XYZ file of C-alpha atoms in Angstrom:
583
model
C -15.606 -46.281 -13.650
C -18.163 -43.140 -13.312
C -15.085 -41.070 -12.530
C -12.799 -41.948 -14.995
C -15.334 -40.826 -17.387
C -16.098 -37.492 -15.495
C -11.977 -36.815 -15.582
C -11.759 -37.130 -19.218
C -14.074 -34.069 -19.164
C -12.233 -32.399 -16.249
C -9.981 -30.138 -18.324
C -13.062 -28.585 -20.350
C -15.605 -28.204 -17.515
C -14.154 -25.749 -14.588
C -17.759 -25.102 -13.742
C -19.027 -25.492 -9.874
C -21.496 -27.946 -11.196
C -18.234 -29.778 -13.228
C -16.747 -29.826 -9.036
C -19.661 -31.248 -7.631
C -19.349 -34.180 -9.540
C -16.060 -34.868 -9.008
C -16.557 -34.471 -5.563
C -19.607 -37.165 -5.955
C -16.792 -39.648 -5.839
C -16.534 -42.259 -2.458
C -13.172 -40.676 -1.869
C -14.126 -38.726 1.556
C -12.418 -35.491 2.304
C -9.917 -35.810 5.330
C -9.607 -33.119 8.086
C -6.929 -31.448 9.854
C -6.178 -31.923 13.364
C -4.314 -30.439 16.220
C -3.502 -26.755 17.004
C -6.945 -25.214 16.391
C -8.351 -25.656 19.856
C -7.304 -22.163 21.135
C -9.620 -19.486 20.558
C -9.454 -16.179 18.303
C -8.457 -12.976 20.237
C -11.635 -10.571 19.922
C -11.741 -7.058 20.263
C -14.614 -3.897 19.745
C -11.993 -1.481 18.326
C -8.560 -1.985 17.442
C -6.157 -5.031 17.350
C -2.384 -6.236 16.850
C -0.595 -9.072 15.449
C 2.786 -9.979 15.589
C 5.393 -12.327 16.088
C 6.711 -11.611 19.417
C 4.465 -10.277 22.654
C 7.045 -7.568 23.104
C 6.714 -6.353 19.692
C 2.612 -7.028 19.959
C 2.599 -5.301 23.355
C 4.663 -2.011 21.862
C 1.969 -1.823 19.033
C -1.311 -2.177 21.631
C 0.528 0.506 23.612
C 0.759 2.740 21.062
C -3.307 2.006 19.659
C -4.365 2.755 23.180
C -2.576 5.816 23.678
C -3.798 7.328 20.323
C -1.932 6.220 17.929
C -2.965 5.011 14.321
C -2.180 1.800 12.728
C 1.013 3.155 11.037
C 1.760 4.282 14.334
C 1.620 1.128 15.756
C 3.373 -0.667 13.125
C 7.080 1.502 13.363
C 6.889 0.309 17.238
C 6.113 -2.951 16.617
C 9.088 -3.032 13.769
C 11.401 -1.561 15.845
C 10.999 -3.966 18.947
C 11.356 -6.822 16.332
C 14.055 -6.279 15.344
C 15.544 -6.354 18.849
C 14.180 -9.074 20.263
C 13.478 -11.344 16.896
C 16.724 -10.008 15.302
C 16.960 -13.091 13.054
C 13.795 -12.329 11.321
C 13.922 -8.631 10.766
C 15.625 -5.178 11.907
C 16.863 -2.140 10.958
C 19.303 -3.474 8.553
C 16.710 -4.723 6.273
C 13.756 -3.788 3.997
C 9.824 -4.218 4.032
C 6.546 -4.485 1.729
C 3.671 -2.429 3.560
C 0.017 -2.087 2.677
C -1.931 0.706 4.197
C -5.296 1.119 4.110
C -6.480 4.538 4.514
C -9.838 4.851 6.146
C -10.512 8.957 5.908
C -9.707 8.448 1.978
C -10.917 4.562 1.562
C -7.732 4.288 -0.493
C -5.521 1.496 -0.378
C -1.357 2.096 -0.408
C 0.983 0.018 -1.587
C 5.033 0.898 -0.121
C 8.200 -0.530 -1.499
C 10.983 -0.860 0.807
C 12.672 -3.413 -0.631
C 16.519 -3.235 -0.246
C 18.681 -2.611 -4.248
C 21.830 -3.540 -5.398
C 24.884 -1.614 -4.986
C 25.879 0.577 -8.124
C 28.796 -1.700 -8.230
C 27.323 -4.990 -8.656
C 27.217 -6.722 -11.976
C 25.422 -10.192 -12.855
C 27.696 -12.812 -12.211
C 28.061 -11.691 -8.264
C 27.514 -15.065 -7.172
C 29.166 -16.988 -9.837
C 32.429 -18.809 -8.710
C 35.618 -18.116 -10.849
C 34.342 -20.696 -12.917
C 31.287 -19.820 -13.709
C 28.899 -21.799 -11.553
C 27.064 -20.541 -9.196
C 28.186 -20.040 -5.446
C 26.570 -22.741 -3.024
C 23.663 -20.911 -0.958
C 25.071 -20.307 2.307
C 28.441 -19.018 0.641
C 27.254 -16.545 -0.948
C 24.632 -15.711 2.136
C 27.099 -15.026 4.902
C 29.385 -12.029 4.128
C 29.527 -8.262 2.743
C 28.669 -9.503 -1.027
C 25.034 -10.726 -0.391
C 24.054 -7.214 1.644
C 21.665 -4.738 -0.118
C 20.571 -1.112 0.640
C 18.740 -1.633 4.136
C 15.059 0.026 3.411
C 13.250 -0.439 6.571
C 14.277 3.123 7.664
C 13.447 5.282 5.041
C 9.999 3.153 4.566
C 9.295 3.909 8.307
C 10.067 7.662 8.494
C 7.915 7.961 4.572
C 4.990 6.289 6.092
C 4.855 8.355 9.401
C 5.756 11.808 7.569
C 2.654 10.913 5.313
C 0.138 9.072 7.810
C 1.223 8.971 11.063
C -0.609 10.926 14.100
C 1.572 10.616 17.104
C 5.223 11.907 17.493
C 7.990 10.067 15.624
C 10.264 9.736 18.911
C 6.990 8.148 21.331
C 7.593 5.073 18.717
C 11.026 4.303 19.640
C 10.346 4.444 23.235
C 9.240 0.409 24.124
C 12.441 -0.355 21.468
C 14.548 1.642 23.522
C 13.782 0.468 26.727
C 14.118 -2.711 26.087
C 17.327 -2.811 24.284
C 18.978 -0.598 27.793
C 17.273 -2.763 30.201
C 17.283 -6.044 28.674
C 14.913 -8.816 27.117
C 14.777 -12.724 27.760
C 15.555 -14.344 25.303
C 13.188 -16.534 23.861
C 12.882 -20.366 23.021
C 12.957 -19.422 19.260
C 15.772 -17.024 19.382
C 17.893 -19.617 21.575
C 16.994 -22.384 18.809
C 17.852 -20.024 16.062
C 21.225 -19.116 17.490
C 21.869 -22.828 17.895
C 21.164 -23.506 14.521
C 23.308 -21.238 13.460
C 26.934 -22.948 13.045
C 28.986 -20.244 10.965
C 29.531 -17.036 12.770
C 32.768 -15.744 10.871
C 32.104 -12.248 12.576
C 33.543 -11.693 16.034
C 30.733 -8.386 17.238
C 28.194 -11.021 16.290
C 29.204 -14.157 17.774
C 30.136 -12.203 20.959
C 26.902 -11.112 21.026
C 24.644 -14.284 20.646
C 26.641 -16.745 22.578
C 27.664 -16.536 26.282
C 31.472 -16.322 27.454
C 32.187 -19.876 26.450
C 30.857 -20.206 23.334
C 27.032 -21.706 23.965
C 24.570 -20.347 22.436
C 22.566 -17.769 24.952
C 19.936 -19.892 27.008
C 16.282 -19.539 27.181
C 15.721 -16.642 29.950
C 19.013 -15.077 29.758
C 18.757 -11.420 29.704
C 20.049 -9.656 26.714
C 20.860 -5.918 26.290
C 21.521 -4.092 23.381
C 22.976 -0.656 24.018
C 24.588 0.255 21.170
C 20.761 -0.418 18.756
C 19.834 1.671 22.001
C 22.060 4.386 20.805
C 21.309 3.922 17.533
C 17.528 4.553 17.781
C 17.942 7.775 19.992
C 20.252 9.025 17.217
C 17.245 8.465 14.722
C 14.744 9.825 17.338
C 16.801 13.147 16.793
C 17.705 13.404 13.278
C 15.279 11.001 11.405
C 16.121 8.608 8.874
C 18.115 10.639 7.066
C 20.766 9.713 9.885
C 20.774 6.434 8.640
C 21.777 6.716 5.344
C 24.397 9.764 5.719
C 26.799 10.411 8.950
C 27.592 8.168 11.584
C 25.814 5.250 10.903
C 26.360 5.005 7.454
C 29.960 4.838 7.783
C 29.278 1.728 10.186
C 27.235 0.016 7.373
C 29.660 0.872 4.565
C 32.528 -0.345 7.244
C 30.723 -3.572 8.301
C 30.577 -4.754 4.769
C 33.875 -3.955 3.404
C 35.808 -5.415 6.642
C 33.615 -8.395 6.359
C 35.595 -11.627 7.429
C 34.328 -13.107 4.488
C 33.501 -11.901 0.721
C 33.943 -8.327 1.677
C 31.595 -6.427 -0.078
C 31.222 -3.448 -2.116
C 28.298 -1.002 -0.323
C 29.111 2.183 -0.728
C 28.075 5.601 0.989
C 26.427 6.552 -2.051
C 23.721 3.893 -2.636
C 22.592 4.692 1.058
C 22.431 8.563 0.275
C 20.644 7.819 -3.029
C 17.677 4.868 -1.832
C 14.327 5.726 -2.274
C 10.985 4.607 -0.954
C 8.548 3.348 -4.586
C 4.770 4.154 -4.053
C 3.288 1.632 -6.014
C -0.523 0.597 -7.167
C -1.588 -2.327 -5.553
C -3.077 -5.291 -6.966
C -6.490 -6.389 -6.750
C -8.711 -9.340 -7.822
C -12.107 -10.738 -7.093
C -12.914 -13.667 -4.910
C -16.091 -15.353 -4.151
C -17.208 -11.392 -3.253
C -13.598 -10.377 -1.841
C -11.315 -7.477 -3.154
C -8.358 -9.219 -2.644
C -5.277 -6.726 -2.614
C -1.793 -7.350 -2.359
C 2.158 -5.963 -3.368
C 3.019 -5.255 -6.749
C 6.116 -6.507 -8.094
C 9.160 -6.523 -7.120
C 7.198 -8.817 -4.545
C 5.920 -11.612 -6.672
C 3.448 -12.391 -4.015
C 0.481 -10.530 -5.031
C 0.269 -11.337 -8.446
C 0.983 -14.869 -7.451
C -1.761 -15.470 -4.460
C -4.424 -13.711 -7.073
C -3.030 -16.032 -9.718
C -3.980 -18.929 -7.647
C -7.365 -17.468 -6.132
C -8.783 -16.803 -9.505
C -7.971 -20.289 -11.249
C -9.650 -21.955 -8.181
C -12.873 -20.067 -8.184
C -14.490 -22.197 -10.622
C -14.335 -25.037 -8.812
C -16.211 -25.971 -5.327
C -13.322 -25.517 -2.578
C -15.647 -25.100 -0.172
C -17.244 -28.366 -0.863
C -13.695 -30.235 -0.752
C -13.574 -29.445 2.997
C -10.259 -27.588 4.761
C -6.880 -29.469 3.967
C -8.559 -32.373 2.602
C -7.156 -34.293 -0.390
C -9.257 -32.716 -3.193
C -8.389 -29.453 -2.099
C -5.211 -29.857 -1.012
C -4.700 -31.018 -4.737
C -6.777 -28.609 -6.436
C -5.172 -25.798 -4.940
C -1.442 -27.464 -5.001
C -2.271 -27.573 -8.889
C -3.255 -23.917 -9.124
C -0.158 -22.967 -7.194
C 2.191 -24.763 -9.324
C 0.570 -23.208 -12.590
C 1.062 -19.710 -10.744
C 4.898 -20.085 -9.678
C 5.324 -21.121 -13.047
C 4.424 -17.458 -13.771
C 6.075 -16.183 -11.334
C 9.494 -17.938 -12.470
C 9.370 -16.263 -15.989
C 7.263 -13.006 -16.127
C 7.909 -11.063 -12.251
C 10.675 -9.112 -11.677
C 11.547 -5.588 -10.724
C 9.507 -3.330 -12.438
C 11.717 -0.668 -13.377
C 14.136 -2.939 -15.107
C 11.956 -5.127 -16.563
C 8.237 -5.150 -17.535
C 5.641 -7.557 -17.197
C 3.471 -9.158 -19.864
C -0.070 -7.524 -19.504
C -2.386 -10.097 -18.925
C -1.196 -11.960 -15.607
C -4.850 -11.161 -13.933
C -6.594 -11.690 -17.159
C -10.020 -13.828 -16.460
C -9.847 -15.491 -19.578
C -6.183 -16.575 -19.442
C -6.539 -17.328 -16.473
C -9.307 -19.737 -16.706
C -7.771 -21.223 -19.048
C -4.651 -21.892 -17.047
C -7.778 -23.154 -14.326
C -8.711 -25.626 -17.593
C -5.332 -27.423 -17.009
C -6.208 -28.793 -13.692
C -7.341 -32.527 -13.436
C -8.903 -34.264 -11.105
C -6.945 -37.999 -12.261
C -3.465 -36.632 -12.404
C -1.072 -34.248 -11.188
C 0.280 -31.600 -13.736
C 3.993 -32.378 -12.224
C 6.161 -29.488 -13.056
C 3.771 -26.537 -14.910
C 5.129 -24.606 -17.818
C 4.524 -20.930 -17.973
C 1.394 -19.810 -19.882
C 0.980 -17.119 -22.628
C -0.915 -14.427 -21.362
C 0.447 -11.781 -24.057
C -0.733 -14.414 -26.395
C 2.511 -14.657 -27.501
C 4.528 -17.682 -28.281
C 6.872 -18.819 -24.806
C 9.666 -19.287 -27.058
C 9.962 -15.685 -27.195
C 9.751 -15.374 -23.074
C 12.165 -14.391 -21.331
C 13.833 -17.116 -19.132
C 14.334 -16.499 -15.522
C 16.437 -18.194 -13.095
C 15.183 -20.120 -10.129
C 15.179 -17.906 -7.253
C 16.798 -19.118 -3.633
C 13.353 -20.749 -2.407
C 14.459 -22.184 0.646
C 12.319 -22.580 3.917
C 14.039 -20.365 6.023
C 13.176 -19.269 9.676
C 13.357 -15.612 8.363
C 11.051 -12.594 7.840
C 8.100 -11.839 9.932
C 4.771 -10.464 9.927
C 2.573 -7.362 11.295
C -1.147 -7.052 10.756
C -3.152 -3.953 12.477
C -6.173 -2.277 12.645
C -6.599 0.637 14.100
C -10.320 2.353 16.158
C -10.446 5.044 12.985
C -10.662 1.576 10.826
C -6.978 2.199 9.125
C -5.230 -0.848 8.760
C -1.730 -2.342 7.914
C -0.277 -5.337 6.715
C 3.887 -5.156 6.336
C 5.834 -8.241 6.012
C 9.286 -7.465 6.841
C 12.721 -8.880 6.422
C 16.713 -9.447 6.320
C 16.038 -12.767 3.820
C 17.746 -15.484 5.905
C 17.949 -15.903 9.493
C 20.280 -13.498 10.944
C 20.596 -12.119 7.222
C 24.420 -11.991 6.268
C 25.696 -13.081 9.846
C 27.064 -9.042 9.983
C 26.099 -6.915 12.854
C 26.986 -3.182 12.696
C 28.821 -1.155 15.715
C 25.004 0.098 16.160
C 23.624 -3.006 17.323
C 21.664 -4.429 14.383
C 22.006 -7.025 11.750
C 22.776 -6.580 8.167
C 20.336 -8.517 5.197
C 21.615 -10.729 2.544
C 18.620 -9.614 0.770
C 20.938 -9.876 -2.866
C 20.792 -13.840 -2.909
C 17.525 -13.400 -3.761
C 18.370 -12.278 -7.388
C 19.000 -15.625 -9.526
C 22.702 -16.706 -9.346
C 22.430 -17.403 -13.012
C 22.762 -14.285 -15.435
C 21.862 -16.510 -18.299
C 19.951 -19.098 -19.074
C 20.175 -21.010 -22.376
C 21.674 -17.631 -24.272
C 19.031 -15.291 -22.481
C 19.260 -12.854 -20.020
C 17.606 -13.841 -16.865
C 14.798 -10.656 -15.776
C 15.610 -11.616 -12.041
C 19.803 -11.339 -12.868
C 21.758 -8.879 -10.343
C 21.772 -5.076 -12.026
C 23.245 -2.039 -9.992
C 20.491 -0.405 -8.255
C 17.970 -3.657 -8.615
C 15.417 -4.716 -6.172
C 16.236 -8.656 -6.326
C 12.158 -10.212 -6.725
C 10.558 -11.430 -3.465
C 7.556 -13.468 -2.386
C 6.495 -11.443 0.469
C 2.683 -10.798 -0.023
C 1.017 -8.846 2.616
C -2.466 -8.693 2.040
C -5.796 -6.406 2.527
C -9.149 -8.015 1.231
C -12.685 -6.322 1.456
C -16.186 -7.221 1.686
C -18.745 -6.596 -0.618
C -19.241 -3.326 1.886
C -15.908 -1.841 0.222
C -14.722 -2.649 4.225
C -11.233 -3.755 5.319
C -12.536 -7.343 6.160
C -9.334 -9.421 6.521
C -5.553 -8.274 7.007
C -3.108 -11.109 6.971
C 0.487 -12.341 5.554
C 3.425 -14.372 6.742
C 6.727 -15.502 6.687
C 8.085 -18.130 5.157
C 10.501 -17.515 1.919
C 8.895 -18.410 -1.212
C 6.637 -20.704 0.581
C 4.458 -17.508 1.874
C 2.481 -17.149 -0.936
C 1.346 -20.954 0.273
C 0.375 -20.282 3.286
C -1.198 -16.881 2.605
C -3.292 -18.821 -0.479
C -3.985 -21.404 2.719
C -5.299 -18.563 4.907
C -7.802 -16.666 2.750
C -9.007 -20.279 1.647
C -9.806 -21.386 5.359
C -10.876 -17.689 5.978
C -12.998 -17.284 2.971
C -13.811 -21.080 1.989
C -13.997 -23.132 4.894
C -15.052 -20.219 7.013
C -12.418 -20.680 9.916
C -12.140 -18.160 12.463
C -8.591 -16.590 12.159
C -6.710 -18.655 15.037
C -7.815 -21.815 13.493
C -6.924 -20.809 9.563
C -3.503 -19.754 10.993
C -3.460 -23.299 12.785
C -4.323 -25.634 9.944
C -1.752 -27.887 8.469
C 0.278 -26.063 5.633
C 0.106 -27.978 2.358
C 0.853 -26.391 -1.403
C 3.422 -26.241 -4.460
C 5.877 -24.485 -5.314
C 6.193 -25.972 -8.904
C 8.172 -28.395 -7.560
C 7.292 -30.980 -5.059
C 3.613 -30.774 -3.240
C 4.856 -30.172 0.224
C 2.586 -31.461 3.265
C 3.343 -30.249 6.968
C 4.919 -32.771 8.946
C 3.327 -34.137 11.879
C -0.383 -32.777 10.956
C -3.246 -34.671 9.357
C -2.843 -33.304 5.768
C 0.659 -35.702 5.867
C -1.618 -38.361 6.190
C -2.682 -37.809 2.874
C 0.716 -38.519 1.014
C 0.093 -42.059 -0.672
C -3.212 -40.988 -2.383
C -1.860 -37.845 -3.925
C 1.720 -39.414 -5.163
C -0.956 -41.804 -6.573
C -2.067 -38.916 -8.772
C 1.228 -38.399 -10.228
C 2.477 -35.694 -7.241
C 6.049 -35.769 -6.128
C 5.013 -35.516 -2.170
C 7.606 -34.401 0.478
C 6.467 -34.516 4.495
C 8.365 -31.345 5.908
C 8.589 -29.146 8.687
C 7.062 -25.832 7.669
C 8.565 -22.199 9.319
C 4.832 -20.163 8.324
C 4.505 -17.311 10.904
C 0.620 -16.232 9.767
C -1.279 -12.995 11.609
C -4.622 -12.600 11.368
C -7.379 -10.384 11.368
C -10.831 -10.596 10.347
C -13.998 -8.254 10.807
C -16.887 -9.738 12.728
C -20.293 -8.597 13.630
C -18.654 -7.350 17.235
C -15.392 -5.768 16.175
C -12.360 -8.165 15.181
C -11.125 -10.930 15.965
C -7.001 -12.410 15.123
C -5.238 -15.308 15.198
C -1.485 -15.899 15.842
C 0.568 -19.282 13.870
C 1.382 -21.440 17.087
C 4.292 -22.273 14.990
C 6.376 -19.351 16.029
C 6.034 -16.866 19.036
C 3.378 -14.775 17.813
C 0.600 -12.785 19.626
C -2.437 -10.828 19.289
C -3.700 -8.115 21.536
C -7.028 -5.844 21.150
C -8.816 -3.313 23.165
């Protein structure tokens, strides 16, 4: 058979040409159906996306009054976390990109919550040495880190903001005194939820009897109410000193279960990291993202760059060829991710990860007959692996968690922040103040060790544990801000963000649509296709190349925005509660 022969040459010829004639093949790309016949929001000037209206409707408020995108984005947080408070809040830690318009230069901020000074590498070992099952170690003081969200929101506005700190809190306030409804996704999430060991929190969720609050019921949140006009008056340093931090350092260490060990001192002492972003080319894009400790970045311009040389475009939008090609690219790129990303001030990264040769060769390994299964890490400090460092498997479940915030702003500034307390309704530990606590620590490998070796992602006092979050900022050949997106999702985000820009940039979607399509990728594990789309359809013929499919539900919370000729336009996942609003 004609294609038989062309595979053989597959692994040497990652040409567009070497594409085409795969693609010449009677195998007929399949399309994606459902969810893409709403319409982008468009707008002349500015525009918001997030993942509740409230929160969405704080941030236009704030863009139409005068404020900036950075602005914007500390209202929009701070309403999340109210009325989404399983997703994100004050207890928990962000990555932000800003995109400076005046200077043209891109930021890259680091709120990601660290370790206590007290925790060691076998935290969530048992007293045998195996590690704790997931949701043991989640719920409880042990699996809290140093909330960042605070100090990342009062460095941001001290350094770019434009309107007055305390005009930010006021939608967040007003809400929290007078109430919100409580949404269909909040209800389900409390539902979900079986294991509320702390009293404050289970009082809190659940009506007089027990049930979980219903859809419409109107909650109020005084204390967070309190709690914000104490950090309209004294800033963030309130939040990490006085009042507040006793509650924090209280909440943990009377924990009803696995106390923990949070003291007053790693609040007083966390820092904010300015860090350089990083960029890569693609198809005429500057595509920029977080640097590690978010392995997202690196690991969406991993998978970019080894699918350039091939036609995407020509494999049409979720069809089988791409869905394989870029499954394969993924799984060659978490294979990085599992060995070489890690905090970077306690451990540093082979040079080499964006390298164009090494990584077109990794792009060599990709076939268009069979599946690569599980991918071994490559080499790209051309050294041999046996001298890598081995890494533990991070906690890469699909959780209903995090959430994401993309803005632009009229001066043309822009923001993307992904932001987070890890699993939903982070350690199950609300504060006296109203908010939720992370359990941002389980994302450091359980496993200290591995095969005699220290694990880079192992829990060290004053570590930020690796993430996957990967806000992004990508520009046109113009040097303009041309698309701001990211997403939920656990380590499944860098999937669905890889899914975006290719529908964005490929398959030339308008942003509602790309946010639509059916999620589909690889985590180095299974090649996971969104239940109940079309790209499930495609199951048998890719388990006929060797993949290990699984049909699953999929938790991606995608915002969207794009440049067009006439301003912007955004696009909000239908799978969550999100919105988009422009002038």
């Amino acid at each position: 058979m004609r294609l038989r022969a062309l595979a053989t040459r597959a692994g040497a010829c990652i040409a567009t040409a070497c594409a085409a004639l795969v693609l010449a093949q009677p195998i007929a790309p399949e399309h994606p159906s459902g969810w893409i016949d709403k319409a982008p929001v468009e707008s002349r000037r500015f525009m918001v996306a997030a993942a509740n209206p409230l929160a969405t409707r704080a941030g236009y408020d704030v863009l139409h009054d005068g404020g900036n995108a950075i602005d914007a984005a500390i209202a929009v947080q701070l309403v999340l976390g109210l009325v989404e408070p399983q997703s994100s809040g004050l207890g928990g830690g962000a990555f932000l990109l800003y995109h400076d318009a005046r200077s043209g230069k891109l930021f890259a901020y680091d709120g990601r919550e660290t370790a206590p000074a007290s925790a060691r590498p076998d935290r969530f070992l048992d007293p045998d040495g195996k590690p704790l099952a997931f949701l043991d170690a989640v719920i409880g003081g042990r699996s809290v880190g140093v909330p960042g969200i605070v100090r990342l929101l009062d460095t941001v506005h001290r350094e770019h903001g434009r309107v007055a700190w305390s005009r930010l809190f006021a939608a967040a306030i007003t809400l929290a005194e007078s109430g919100f409804p409580v949404s269909p996704r909040l209800h389900d999430e409390i539902a979900a939820q079986a294991d509320w060991p702390q009293q404050r929190a289970r009082d809190y969720f659940h009506t007089a009897d027990g049930a979980p609050l219903p859809v419409g019921a109107r909650l109020r949140n005084p204390a967070y109410a309190q709690t914000l006009r104490t950090l309209v008056v004294r800033g963030a340093r309130a939040f990490y000193e006085g009042s507040i931090a006793d509650d924090i350092v209280r909440t943990i260490a009377d924990a009803p279960r696995h106390p923990g060990d949070l003291a007053h001192a790693d609040l007083a002492h966390y820092v904010v990291r300015t860090r350089e972003p990083v960029c890569n080319g693609y198809r005429g894009y500057r595509v920029c993202g977080m640097p590690l400790p978010s392995s997202g970045g690196l690991t969406v311009l991993q998978t970019l760059a080894m699918l350039e040389p091939y036609d995407v475009a020509a494999m049409g939008a979720a069809s089988f060829w791409s869905v394989h090609f870029a499954s394969e690219a993924e799984s060659l790129a978490f294979a990085d991710r599992g060995v070489y990303m890690a905090d970077p001030d306690f451990f540093k990264a082979p040079a080499g990860l964006l390298d164009a040769r090494y990584l077109r060769e990794r792009s060599m390994l990709i076939s268009p007959m069979r599946s690569l299964g599980v991918a071994k890490p490559g080499d790209p400090a051309k050294r041999t692996n046996a001298t890598a460092i081995a890494w533990g498997t991070d906690a890469a479940f699909d959780l209903p968690s995090t959430s994401q915030i993309s803005i632009v702003d009229a001066d043309g500034n822009a923001v993307s922040m992904t932001t987070t307390i890890e699993y939903a309704f982070g350690s199950h530990l609300m504060t006296e103040g109203g908010f939720l606590l992370n359990n941002e620590l389980t994302d450091f490998s359980f496993v200290p060790l591995e095969k005699g070796r220290p694990v880079a992602n192992r829990v060290e006092p004053g570590k930020r544990p690796r993430s996957s979050m990967a806000p992004t900022i990508a520009y046109d050949l113009a040097g303009r801000v041309a698309i701001v997106t990211g997403s939920p999702g656990s380590s499944a985000i860098i999937d669905y963000v890889v899914k975006t820009l290719l529908a964005l940039i490929d398959w030339k979607l308008d942003p509602q649509a790309a946010a639509a399509l059916p999620n589909f990728g690889s985590r180095n594990g299974p090649l996971e296709l969104e239940k109940d789309t079309a790209v499930a359809a495609l199951a048998p013929k890719l388990a006929a190349l060797g993949h290990h499919v699984r049909v699953v539900e999929e938790t991606s919370g995608v915002q969207t925005i794009v440049r067009t000729p006439r301003g912007f336009a955004g696009g909000a996942d239908p799978r969550r509660e999100g919105s988009v609003l422009g002038d």
